[in-house]
């Protein structure tokens, strides 16, 4: 009986030692979180390996992720994959179909995203911008010249049609009209430009008066009617814009973002206890396997020692 216990005790002790030592080794990866001192003398193996090398580990992890997992090639391949592009296109199609059947007014739709004050500010800003643009166009000197030229051409055509070409040629009216056309156009153009200079702002305001309120009161589905061709082009337009942004802007975005530095800073900012919980949660199964492997090896070594 004593002989059997002796043979069994060695493997059991070896297994326990293997289990305990591996458990301690895993704990020492994280603990203690800070260096310990006794009478001013630094205690060896404090802090734990990960807390002690956190800065270096954070830099290495950040660099590894930025170079291998989130580099330009990987992100472009992922973001421009057929799945992502089709998902974007399908989202655009669903949005268009939803708005084509949307009975809400434009104001109600916008109120989902803007407060009343924000919407009012947008309307006022847009109206002011359009009024300024119209006023600028009305104040363009070329407008008066264009209107005068067209008016004189229409007058000549009407006179020619009324009096007949042969009669106007016989009376020399055509020649006289041609001589008067230049000065008349200039005079009319100056008069039109003078009117625009004094009244362009009022004219622009009157053009937009009530239009914003009328537009906001229209159902979205009604506003989209008659624009089926443009709506059909939204999907290829959105996909093309998306591809352009990824191809042309992604390198700059990655350079500005500096993923390696962001990850490094985040790891360094995390509380050590939080890091320990995250790593243990992710690798709990694997770390338990390491502990039990230590127990198994200790048990096997115990058996070998007992047999030798």
CSV table of C-alpha atoms in Angstrom, one decimal:
chain,number,residue,atom,x,y,z
A,1,UNK,CA,0.0,0.0,0.0
A,2,UNK,CA,2.8,2.3,0.9
A,3,UNK,CA,4.6,1.5,-2.4
A,4,UNK,CA,1.4,2.4,-4.4
A,5,UNK,CA,1.0,5.7,-2.5
A,6,UNK,CA,4.7,6.6,-3.1
A,7,UNK,CA,4.2,6.0,-6.9
A,8,UNK,CA,1.0,8.0,-6.9
A,9,UNK,CA,2.2,10.9,-4.7
A,10,UNK,CA,5.1,11.9,-7.0
A,11,UNK,CA,2.9,12.4,-10.1
A,12,UNK,CA,0.2,14.2,-8.0
A,13,UNK,CA,2.8,16.6,-6.5
A,14,UNK,CA,4.3,17.2,-10.0
A,15,UNK,CA,0.9,18.0,-11.4
A,16,UNK,CA,0.1,20.4,-8.6
A,17,UNK,CA,3.5,22.1,-9.0
A,18,UNK,CA,3.0,22.4,-12.8
A,19,UNK,CA,-0.5,23.8,-12.3
A,20,UNK,CA,0.6,26.3,-9.6
A,21,UNK,CA,3.7,27.5,-11.4
A,22,UNK,CA,2.0,28.1,-14.7
A,23,UNK,CA,-0.9,29.9,-12.9
A,24,UNK,CA,1.7,32.1,-11.1
A,25,UNK,CA,3.6,32.7,-14.3
A,26,UNK,CA,0.4,33.9,-16.1
A,27,UNK,CA,-0.5,36.2,-13.1
A,28,UNK,CA,3.0,37.6,-13.2
A,29,UNK,CA,2.4,38.8,-16.7
A,30,UNK,CA,0.1,41.5,-15.3
A,31,UNK,CA,0.9,41.7,-11.5
A,32,UNK,CA,1.9,43.6,-9.7
A,33,UNK,CA,0.8,46.6,-11.6
A,34,UNK,CA,3.5,48.8,-10.1
A,35,UNK,CA,7.0,48.4,-8.9
A,36,UNK,CA,7.4,47.3,-5.3
A,37,UNK,CA,10.2,48.4,-2.9
A,38,UNK,CA,11.3,47.0,0.4
A,39,UNK,CA,13.5,49.4,2.4
A,40,UNK,CA,14.1,51.3,-0.8
A,41,UNK,CA,15.3,48.1,-2.6
A,42,UNK,CA,13.5,47.3,-5.8
A,43,UNK,CA,11.7,43.9,-5.6
A,44,UNK,CA,12.7,41.8,-8.6
A,45,UNK,CA,10.0,41.0,-11.2
A,46,UNK,CA,7.9,44.0,-10.2
A,47,UNK,CA,6.0,45.4,-11.9
A,48,UNK,CA,4.7,42.5,-14.1
A,49,UNK,CA,6.0,42.0,-17.5
A,50,UNK,CA,3.2,43.7,-19.4
A,51,UNK,CA,3.0,46.7,-17.1
A,52,UNK,CA,6.7,47.1,-17.2
A,53,UNK,CA,6.9,46.9,-21.0
A,54,UNK,CA,3.5,48.6,-21.7
A,55,UNK,CA,5.0,51.5,-23.7
A,56,UNK,CA,7.0,49.2,-26.0
A,57,UNK,CA,4.2,46.7,-26.3
A,58,UNK,CA,1.7,49.5,-27.2
A,59,UNK,CA,4.1,50.9,-29.9
A,60,UNK,CA,4.6,47.4,-31.3
A,61,UNK,CA,0.9,46.6,-31.4
A,62,UNK,CA,0.1,50.0,-33.0
A,63,UNK,CA,2.7,49.5,-35.6
A,64,UNK,CA,1.7,45.9,-36.4
A,65,UNK,CA,-1.9,46.8,-36.8
A,66,UNK,CA,-1.3,49.9,-38.9
A,67,UNK,CA,1.2,48.0,-41.2
A,68,UNK,CA,-0.6,44.7,-41.5
A,69,UNK,CA,-4.2,45.0,-40.6
A,70,UNK,CA,-5.2,48.6,-41.4
A,71,UNK,CA,-2.9,49.7,-44.1
A,72,UNK,CA,-3.9,51.3,-47.4
A,73,UNK,CA,-4.0,48.1,-49.4
A,74,UNK,CA,-6.1,46.2,-46.9
A,75,UNK,CA,-8.5,49.0,-46.4
A,76,UNK,CA,-8.9,49.7,-50.1
A,77,UNK,CA,-9.5,46.1,-50.8
A,78,UNK,CA,-12.1,45.9,-48.1
A,79,UNK,CA,-13.8,49.3,-48.7
A,80,UNK,CA,-13.9,48.8,-52.5
A,81,UNK,CA,-14.9,45.1,-52.4
A,82,UNK,CA,-18.0,44.2,-54.5
A,83,UNK,CA,-19.9,43.5,-51.2
A,84,UNK,CA,-19.3,47.0,-49.9
A,85,UNK,CA,-20.0,48.8,-53.2
A,86,UNK,CA,-23.2,46.8,-53.7
A,87,UNK,CA,-24.2,47.5,-50.1
A,88,UNK,CA,-23.8,51.2,-50.7
A,89,UNK,CA,-25.7,51.0,-54.0
A,90,UNK,CA,-28.5,49.1,-52.4
A,91,UNK,CA,-28.8,51.7,-49.6
A,92,UNK,CA,-29.1,54.4,-52.2
A,93,UNK,CA,-31.8,52.5,-54.0
A,94,UNK,CA,-33.7,51.9,-50.8
A,95,UNK,CA,-33.5,55.6,-49.9
A,96,UNK,CA,-34.8,56.7,-53.3
A,97,UNK,CA,-37.7,54.2,-53.2
A,98,UNK,CA,-38.6,55.3,-49.7
A,99,UNK,CA,-38.6,59.0,-50.6
A,100,UNK,CA,-40.6,58.4,-53.8
A,101,UNK,CA,-43.3,56.9,-51.6
A,102,UNK,CA,-42.9,59.5,-48.8
A,103,UNK,CA,-46.0,61.5,-48.3
A,104,UNK,CA,-44.3,63.9,-45.8
A,105,UNK,CA,-43.8,67.5,-46.7
A,106,UNK,CA,-40.2,68.6,-47.3
A,107,UNK,CA,-40.4,70.5,-44.1
A,108,UNK,CA,-41.5,67.4,-42.1
A,109,UNK,CA,-38.6,65.4,-43.7
A,110,UNK,CA,-36.0,68.0,-42.8
A,111,UNK,CA,-37.4,68.3,-39.2
A,112,UNK,CA,-36.2,64.7,-38.6
A,113,UNK,CA,-32.6,66.1,-38.9
A,114,UNK,CA,-32.9,69.8,-38.0
A,115,UNK,CA,-34.6,71.7,-35.2
A,116,UNK,CA,-37.1,74.4,-36.2
A,117,UNK,CA,-34.6,77.2,-35.6
A,118,UNK,CA,-31.9,75.3,-37.6
A,119,UNK,CA,-34.3,74.8,-40.5
A,120,UNK,CA,-35.3,78.4,-40.4
A,121,UNK,CA,-31.7,79.5,-40.5
A,122,UNK,CA,-31.0,77.2,-43.4
A,123,UNK,CA,-34.0,78.6,-45.3
A,124,UNK,CA,-32.9,82.2,-44.6
A,125,UNK,CA,-29.3,81.5,-45.6
A,126,UNK,CA,-30.3,79.7,-48.8
A,127,UNK,CA,-32.8,82.4,-49.8
A,128,UNK,CA,-30.2,85.1,-49.1
A,129,UNK,CA,-27.7,83.3,-51.2
A,130,UNK,CA,-30.1,82.9,-54.1
A,131,UNK,CA,-31.2,86.5,-53.8
A,132,UNK,CA,-27.6,87.7,-53.9
A,133,UNK,CA,-26.9,85.5,-56.9
A,134,UNK,CA,-29.9,86.7,-58.8
A,135,UNK,CA,-29.1,90.3,-57.9
A,136,UNK,CA,-25.6,89.8,-59.2
A,137,UNK,CA,-26.9,88.4,-62.5
A,138,UNK,CA,-29.4,91.2,-62.9
A,139,UNK,CA,-26.7,93.8,-62.3
A,140,UNK,CA,-24.4,92.3,-65.0
A,141,UNK,CA,-24.0,94.9,-67.8
A,142,UNK,CA,-24.1,92.2,-70.4
A,143,UNK,CA,-27.8,91.6,-69.4
A,144,UNK,CA,-28.8,95.0,-70.7
A,145,UNK,CA,-26.9,94.6,-73.9
A,146,UNK,CA,-28.4,91.2,-74.5
A,147,UNK,CA,-32.0,92.3,-73.9
A,148,UNK,CA,-31.5,95.4,-76.0
A,149,UNK,CA,-30.0,93.4,-78.9
A,150,UNK,CA,-32.8,90.9,-78.8
A,151,UNK,CA,-35.5,93.7,-78.6
A,152,UNK,CA,-34.0,95.6,-81.6
A,153,UNK,CA,-33.8,92.3,-83.6
A,154,UNK,CA,-37.5,91.6,-82.8
A,155,UNK,CA,-38.5,95.1,-83.7
A,156,UNK,CA,-36.7,94.9,-87.1
A,157,UNK,CA,-38.3,91.5,-87.8
A,158,UNK,CA,-41.8,92.8,-86.9
A,159,UNK,CA,-41.4,95.9,-89.1
A,160,UNK,CA,-40.1,93.8,-92.0
A,161,UNK,CA,-43.0,91.4,-91.6
A,162,UNK,CA,-45.6,94.2,-91.3
A,163,UNK,CA,-44.4,96.5,-94.2
A,164,UNK,CA,-42.9,93.8,-96.5
A,165,UNK,CA,-39.3,93.5,-97.5
A,166,UNK,CA,-39.7,95.1,-101.0
A,167,UNK,CA,-41.4,98.1,-99.6
A,168,UNK,CA,-38.9,98.7,-96.9
A,169,UNK,CA,-36.1,98.4,-99.4
A,170,UNK,CA,-37.7,100.8,-101.8
A,171,UNK,CA,-38.2,103.4,-99.1
A,172,UNK,CA,-34.7,103.0,-97.7
A,173,UNK,CA,-36.1,102.1,-94.4
A,174,UNK,CA,-33.8,99.2,-93.9
A,175,UNK,CA,-30.8,101.3,-94.3
A,176,UNK,CA,-32.1,103.9,-91.9
A,177,UNK,CA,-33.0,101.3,-89.3
A,178,UNK,CA,-29.5,99.8,-89.6
A,179,UNK,CA,-28.0,103.2,-88.9
A,180,UNK,CA,-30.2,103.7,-85.9
A,181,UNK,CA,-29.8,100.2,-84.5
A,182,UNK,CA,-26.4,100.8,-82.9
A,183,UNK,CA,-27.2,103.9,-80.9
A,184,UNK,CA,-30.7,102.7,-80.0
A,185,UNK,CA,-29.2,99.4,-78.6
A,186,UNK,CA,-26.7,101.3,-76.5
A,187,UNK,CA,-29.4,103.7,-75.2
A,188,UNK,CA,-31.8,100.9,-74.4
A,189,UNK,CA,-29.0,98.8,-72.8
A,190,UNK,CA,-28.0,101.8,-70.6
A,191,UNK,CA,-31.6,102.3,-69.6
A,192,UNK,CA,-32.1,98.7,-68.7
A,193,UNK,CA,-28.8,98.5,-66.7
A,194,UNK,CA,-29.8,101.7,-64.8
A,195,UNK,CA,-33.1,100.1,-63.9
A,196,UNK,CA,-31.4,97.0,-62.7
A,197,UNK,CA,-28.9,98.9,-60.7
A,198,UNK,CA,-31.7,100.6,-58.7
A,199,UNK,CA,-34.2,97.7,-58.5
A,200,UNK,CA,-32.3,94.4,-58.8
A,201,UNK,CA,-32.4,93.7,-55.1
A,202,UNK,CA,-36.2,94.3,-55.0
A,203,UNK,CA,-36.7,92.2,-58.1
A,204,UNK,CA,-34.6,89.3,-56.7
A,205,UNK,CA,-36.5,89.4,-53.4
A,206,UNK,CA,-39.9,89.4,-55.2
A,207,UNK,CA,-38.8,86.4,-57.3
A,208,UNK,CA,-38.1,84.4,-54.1
A,209,UNK,CA,-41.0,85.8,-52.1
A,210,UNK,CA,-43.1,82.9,-50.8
A,211,UNK,CA,-41.2,80.3,-52.8
A,212,UNK,CA,-39.3,78.8,-49.8
A,213,UNK,CA,-42.6,78.3,-47.9
A,214,UNK,CA,-44.3,76.8,-51.0
A,215,UNK,CA,-41.4,74.4,-51.5
A,216,UNK,CA,-41.3,73.3,-47.9
A,217,UNK,CA,-45.1,72.6,-48.0
A,218,UNK,CA,-44.8,70.2,-51.0
A,219,UNK,CA,-44.9,66.4,-50.4
A,220,UNK,CA,-41.5,64.8,-51.0
A,221,UNK,CA,-43.0,62.2,-53.4
A,222,UNK,CA,-44.6,65.1,-55.4
A,223,UNK,CA,-41.3,66.9,-55.7
A,224,UNK,CA,-39.5,63.8,-57.0
A,225,UNK,CA,-42.1,63.2,-59.7
A,226,UNK,CA,-40.7,63.8,-63.2
A,227,UNK,CA,-37.2,63.3,-62.1
A,228,UNK,CA,-37.0,59.5,-62.5
A,229,UNK,CA,-34.0,59.7,-64.8
A,230,UNK,CA,-32.0,61.8,-62.4
A,231,UNK,CA,-33.0,59.5,-59.5
A,232,UNK,CA,-31.9,56.5,-61.5
A,233,UNK,CA,-28.4,58.1,-61.8
A,234,UNK,CA,-28.1,58.5,-58.1
A,235,UNK,CA,-26.7,55.0,-57.5
A,236,UNK,CA,-23.9,55.1,-60.1
A,237,UNK,CA,-23.1,58.7,-59.0
A,238,UNK,CA,-22.9,57.8,-55.3
A,239,UNK,CA,-20.8,54.7,-56.1
A,240,UNK,CA,-18.5,56.7,-58.3
A,241,UNK,CA,-18.1,59.4,-55.7
A,242,UNK,CA,-17.4,56.7,-53.1
A,243,UNK,CA,-14.7,55.1,-55.2
A,244,UNK,CA,-13.1,58.5,-55.8
A,245,UNK,CA,-13.1,59.4,-52.1
A,246,UNK,CA,-11.5,56.0,-51.2
A,247,UNK,CA,-8.9,56.1,-54.0
A,248,UNK,CA,-7.9,59.8,-53.7
A,249,UNK,CA,-8.6,60.6,-50.0
A,250,UNK,CA,-7.8,57.4,-48.2
A,251,UNK,CA,-4.0,57.9,-48.2
A,252,UNK,CA,-4.4,61.4,-46.8
A,253,UNK,CA,-6.9,60.3,-44.2
A,254,UNK,CA,-4.6,57.5,-43.0
A,255,UNK,CA,-1.7,59.8,-42.9
A,256,UNK,CA,-3.7,62.4,-40.9
A,257,UNK,CA,-5.2,59.7,-38.6
A,258,UNK,CA,-1.9,58.0,-37.9
A,259,UNK,CA,-3.5,54.7,-36.8
A,260,UNK,CA,-0.3,53.5,-35.2
A,261,UNK,CA,-0.1,56.5,-32.9
A,262,UNK,CA,-3.8,56.3,-32.0
A,263,UNK,CA,-3.6,52.7,-31.0
A,264,UNK,CA,-0.4,53.3,-29.0
A,265,UNK,CA,-1.9,56.2,-27.1
A,266,UNK,CA,-5.1,54.3,-26.4
A,267,UNK,CA,-3.2,51.3,-25.0
A,268,UNK,CA,-1.1,53.6,-22.8
A,269,UNK,CA,-4.2,55.5,-21.6
A,270,UNK,CA,-6.0,52.4,-20.5
A,271,UNK,CA,-6.0,51.4,-16.9
A,272,UNK,CA,-3.8,48.3,-16.2
A,273,UNK,CA,-6.7,46.5,-14.6
A,274,UNK,CA,-8.8,47.2,-17.7
A,275,UNK,CA,-6.1,45.8,-19.9
A,276,UNK,CA,-5.8,42.7,-17.8
A,277,UNK,CA,-9.5,42.0,-17.9
A,278,UNK,CA,-9.6,42.5,-21.7
A,279,UNK,CA,-6.6,40.1,-22.3
A,280,UNK,CA,-7.9,37.5,-19.9
A,281,UNK,CA,-11.4,37.6,-21.4
A,282,UNK,CA,-10.0,37.2,-24.9
A,283,UNK,CA,-7.5,34.5,-24.1
A,284,UNK,CA,-9.3,32.8,-21.1
A,285,UNK,CA,-9.6,29.5,-22.8
A,286,UNK,CA,-6.0,29.5,-24.1
A,287,UNK,CA,-4.5,30.5,-20.8
A,288,UNK,CA,-6.5,27.9,-18.9
A,289,UNK,CA,-5.1,25.3,-21.4
A,290,UNK,CA,-1.6,26.5,-20.6
A,291,UNK,CA,-2.2,26.0,-16.9
A,292,UNK,CA,-3.6,22.5,-17.3
A,293,UNK,CA,-0.8,21.7,-19.7
A,294,UNK,CA,1.6,22.6,-16.9
A,295,UNK,CA,-0.2,20.3,-14.6
A,296,UNK,CA,-0.1,17.5,-17.2
A,297,UNK,CA,3.6,17.9,-17.7
A,298,UNK,CA,4.2,17.9,-14.0
A,299,UNK,CA,2.2,14.8,-13.6
A,300,UNK,CA,4.1,13.0,-16.4
A,301,UNK,CA,7.5,14.1,-15.0
A,302,UNK,CA,6.3,12.8,-11.6
A,303,UNK,CA,5.6,9.4,-13.2
A,304,UNK,CA,9.0,9.3,-14.9
A,305,UNK,CA,10.7,10.1,-11.6
A,306,UNK,CA,8.7,7.4,-9.8
A,307,UNK,CA,9.7,4.8,-12.3
A,308,UNK,CA,13.4,5.7,-12.4
